[in-house]
PDB file of C-alpha atoms in Angstrom:
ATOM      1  CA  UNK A   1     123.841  38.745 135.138  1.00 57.00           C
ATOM      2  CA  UNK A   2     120.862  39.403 132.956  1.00 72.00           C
ATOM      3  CA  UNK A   3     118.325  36.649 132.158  1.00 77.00           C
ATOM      4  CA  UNK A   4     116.831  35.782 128.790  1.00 83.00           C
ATOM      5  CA  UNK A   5     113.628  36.431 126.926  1.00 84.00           C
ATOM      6  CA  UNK A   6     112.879  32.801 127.056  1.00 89.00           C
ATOM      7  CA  UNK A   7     114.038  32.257 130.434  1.00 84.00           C
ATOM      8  CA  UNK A   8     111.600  35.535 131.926  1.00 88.00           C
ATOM      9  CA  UNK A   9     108.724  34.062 129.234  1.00 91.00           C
ATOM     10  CA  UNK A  10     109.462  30.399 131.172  1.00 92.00           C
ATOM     11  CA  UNK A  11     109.278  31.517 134.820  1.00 92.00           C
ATOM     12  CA  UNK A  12     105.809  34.500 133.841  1.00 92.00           C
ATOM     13  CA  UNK A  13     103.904  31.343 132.396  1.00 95.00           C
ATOM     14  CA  UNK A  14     104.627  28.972 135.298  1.00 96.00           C
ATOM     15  CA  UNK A  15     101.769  28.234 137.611  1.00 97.00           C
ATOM     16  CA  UNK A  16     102.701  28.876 141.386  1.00 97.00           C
ATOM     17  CA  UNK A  17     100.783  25.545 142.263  1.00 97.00           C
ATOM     18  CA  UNK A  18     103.406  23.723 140.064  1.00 97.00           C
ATOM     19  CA  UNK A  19     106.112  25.112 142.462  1.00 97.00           C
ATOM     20  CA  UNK A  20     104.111  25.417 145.576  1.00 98.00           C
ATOM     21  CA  UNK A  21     104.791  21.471 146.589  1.00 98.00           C
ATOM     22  CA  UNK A  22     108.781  21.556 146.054  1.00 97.00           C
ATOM     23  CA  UNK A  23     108.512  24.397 148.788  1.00 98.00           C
ATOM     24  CA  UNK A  24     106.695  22.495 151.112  1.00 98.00           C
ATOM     25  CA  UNK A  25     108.809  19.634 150.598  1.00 98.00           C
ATOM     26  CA  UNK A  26     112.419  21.712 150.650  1.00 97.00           C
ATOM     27  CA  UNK A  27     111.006  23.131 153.961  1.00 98.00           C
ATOM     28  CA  UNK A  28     110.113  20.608 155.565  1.00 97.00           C
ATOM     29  CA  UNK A  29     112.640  17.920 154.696  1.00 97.00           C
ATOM     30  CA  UNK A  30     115.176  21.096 156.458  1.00 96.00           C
ATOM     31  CA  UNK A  31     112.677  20.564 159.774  1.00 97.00           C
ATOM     32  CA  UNK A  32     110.628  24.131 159.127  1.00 97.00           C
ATOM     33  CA  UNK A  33     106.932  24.242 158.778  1.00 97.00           C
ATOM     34  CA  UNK A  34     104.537  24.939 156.166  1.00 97.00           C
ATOM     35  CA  UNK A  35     103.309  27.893 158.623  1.00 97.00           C
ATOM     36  CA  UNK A  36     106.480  29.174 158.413  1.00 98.00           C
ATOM     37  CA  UNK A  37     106.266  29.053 154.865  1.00 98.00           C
ATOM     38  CA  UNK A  38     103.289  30.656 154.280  1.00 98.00           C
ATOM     39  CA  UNK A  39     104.503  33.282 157.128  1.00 98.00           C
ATOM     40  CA  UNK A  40     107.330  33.914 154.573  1.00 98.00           C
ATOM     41  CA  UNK A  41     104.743  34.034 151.660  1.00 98.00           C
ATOM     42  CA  UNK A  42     102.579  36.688 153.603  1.00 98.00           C
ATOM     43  CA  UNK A  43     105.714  38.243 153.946  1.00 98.00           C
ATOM     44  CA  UNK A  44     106.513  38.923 150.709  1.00 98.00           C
ATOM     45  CA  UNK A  45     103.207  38.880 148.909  1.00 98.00           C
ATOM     46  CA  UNK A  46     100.615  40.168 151.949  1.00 98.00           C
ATOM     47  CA  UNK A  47      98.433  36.771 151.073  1.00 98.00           C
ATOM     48  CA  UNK A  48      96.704  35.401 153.617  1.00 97.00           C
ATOM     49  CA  UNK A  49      96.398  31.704 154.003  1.00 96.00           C
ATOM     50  CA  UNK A  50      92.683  32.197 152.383  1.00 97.00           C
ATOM     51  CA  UNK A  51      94.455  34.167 149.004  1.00 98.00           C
ATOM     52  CA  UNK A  52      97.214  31.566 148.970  1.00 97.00           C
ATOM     53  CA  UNK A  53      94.915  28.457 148.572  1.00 97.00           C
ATOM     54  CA  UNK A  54      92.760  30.294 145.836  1.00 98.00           C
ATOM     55  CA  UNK A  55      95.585  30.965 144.401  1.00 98.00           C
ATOM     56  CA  UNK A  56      96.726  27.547 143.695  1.00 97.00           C
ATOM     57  CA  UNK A  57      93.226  26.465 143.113  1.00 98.00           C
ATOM     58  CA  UNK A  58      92.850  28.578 140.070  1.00 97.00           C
ATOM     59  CA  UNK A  59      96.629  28.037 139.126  1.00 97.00           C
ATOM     60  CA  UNK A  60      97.581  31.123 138.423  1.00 98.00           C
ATOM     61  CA  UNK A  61     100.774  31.744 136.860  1.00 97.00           C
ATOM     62  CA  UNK A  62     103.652  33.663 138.408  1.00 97.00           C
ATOM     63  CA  UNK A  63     102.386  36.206 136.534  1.00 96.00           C
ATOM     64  CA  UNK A  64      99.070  36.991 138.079  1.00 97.00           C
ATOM     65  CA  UNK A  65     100.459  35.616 141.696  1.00 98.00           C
ATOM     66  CA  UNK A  66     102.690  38.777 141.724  1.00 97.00           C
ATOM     67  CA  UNK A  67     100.168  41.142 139.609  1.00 97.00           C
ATOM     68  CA  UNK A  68      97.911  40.271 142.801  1.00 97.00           C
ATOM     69  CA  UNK A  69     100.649  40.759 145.496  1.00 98.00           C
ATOM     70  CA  UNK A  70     101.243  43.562 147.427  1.00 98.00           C
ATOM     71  CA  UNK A  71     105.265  43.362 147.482  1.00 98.00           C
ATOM     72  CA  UNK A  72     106.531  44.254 151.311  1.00 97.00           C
ATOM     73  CA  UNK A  73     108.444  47.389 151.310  1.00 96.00           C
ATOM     74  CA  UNK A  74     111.400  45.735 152.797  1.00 96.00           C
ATOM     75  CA  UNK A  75     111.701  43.650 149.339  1.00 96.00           C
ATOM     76  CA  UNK A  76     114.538  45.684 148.304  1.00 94.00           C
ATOM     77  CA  UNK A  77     116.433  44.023 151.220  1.00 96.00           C
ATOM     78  CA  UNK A  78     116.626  40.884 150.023  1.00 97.00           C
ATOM     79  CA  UNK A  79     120.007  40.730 148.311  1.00 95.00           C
ATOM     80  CA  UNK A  80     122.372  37.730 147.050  1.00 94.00           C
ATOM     81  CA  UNK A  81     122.378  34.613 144.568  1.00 92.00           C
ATOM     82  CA  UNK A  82     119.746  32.237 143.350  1.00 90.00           C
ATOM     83  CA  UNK A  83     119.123  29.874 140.725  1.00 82.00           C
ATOM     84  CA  UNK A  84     122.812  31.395 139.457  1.00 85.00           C
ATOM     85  CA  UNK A  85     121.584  35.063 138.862  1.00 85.00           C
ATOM     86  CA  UNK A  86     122.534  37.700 141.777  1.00 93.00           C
ATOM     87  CA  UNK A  87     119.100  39.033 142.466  1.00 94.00           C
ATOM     88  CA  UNK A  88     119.864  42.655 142.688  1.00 93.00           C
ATOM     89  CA  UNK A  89     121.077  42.458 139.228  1.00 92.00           C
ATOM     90  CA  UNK A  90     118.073  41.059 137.410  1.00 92.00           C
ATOM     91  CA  UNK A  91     116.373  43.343 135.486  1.00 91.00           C
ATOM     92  CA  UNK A  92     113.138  42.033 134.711  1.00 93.00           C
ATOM     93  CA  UNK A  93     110.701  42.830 137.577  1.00 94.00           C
ATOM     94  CA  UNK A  94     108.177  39.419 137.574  1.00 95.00           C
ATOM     95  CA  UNK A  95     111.648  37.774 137.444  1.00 94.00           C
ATOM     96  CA  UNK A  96     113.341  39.287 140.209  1.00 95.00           C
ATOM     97  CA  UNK A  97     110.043  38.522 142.482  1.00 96.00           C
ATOM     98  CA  UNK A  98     109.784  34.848 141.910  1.00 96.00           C
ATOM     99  CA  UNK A  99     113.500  35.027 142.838  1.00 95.00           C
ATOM    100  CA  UNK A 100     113.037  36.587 145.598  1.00 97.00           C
ATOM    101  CA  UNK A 101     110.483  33.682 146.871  1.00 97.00           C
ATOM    102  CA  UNK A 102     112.854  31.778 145.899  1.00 96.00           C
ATOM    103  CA  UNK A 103     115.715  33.177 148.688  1.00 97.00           C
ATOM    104  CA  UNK A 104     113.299  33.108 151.347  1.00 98.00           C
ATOM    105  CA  UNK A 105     112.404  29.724 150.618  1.00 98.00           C
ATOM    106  CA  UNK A 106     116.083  28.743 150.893  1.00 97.00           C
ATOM    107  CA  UNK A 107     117.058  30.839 153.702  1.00 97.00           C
ATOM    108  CA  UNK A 108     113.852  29.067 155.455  1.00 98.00           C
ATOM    109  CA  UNK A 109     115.231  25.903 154.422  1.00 97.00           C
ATOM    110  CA  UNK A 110     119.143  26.809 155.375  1.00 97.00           C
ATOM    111  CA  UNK A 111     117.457  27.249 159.244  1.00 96.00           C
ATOM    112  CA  UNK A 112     117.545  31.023 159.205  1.00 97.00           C
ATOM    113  CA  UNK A 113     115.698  32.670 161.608  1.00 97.00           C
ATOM    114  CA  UNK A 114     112.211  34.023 160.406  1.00 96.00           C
ATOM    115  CA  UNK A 115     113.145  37.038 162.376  1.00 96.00           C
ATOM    116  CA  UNK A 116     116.086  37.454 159.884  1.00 96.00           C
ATOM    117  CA  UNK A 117     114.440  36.132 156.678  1.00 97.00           C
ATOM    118  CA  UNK A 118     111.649  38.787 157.193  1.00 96.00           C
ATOM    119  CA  UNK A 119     114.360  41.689 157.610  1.00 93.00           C
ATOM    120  CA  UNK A 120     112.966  43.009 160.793  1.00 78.00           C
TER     121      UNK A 120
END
């Protein structure tokens, strides 16, 4: 499934501290942490909790969250569906990373182990 301009135009000019709380709260209402969160986020993005926070001080869009990230090299690994679109399939790369958040923050969420979520 391929996404559209306007839907890839939608998700680059989103600020991550727009999204940020919904995380927290999906998290947390499921009994994780926000450590566990942000363990996932350093995951994915090599942030630390320092980076994070200026992050969403400065709101930065998706864009410049994942121009500044430092994907992990196990990214690839994350496969399967989200929002509707199977991630392997998207094509557009800023796209397929905030979807990719997006998993982990569900499988966090769903009770998987971190172990598991971080494909160790």
């Amino acid at each position: 499934m391929t996404t559209t301009p306007e839907h890839d135009a939608r998700i680059a000019t989103m600020t991550f501290s727009s999204v940020y709380p919904h995380y927290i709260t999906k998290v947390e209402k499921k009994g994780r942490t926000k450590e566990e969160l942000h363990q996932v986020i350093k995951w994915l993005t090599g942030f630390n909790d320092s980076k994070l926070q200026e992050l969403i001080a400065k709101k930065a869009t998706f864009k410049i969250f994942f121009e500044e990230a430092k994907l992990n090299s196990n990214v690839e690994k994350i496969k399967g569906v989200i929002c509707g679109y199977r991630i392997e399939n998207i094509e557009t790369s800023l796209t397929k990373q905030v979807r990719y958040l997006d998993k982990l923050v569900d499988e966090l969420a769903k009770g998987r182990k971190i172990e598991k979520i971080l494909r160790t």
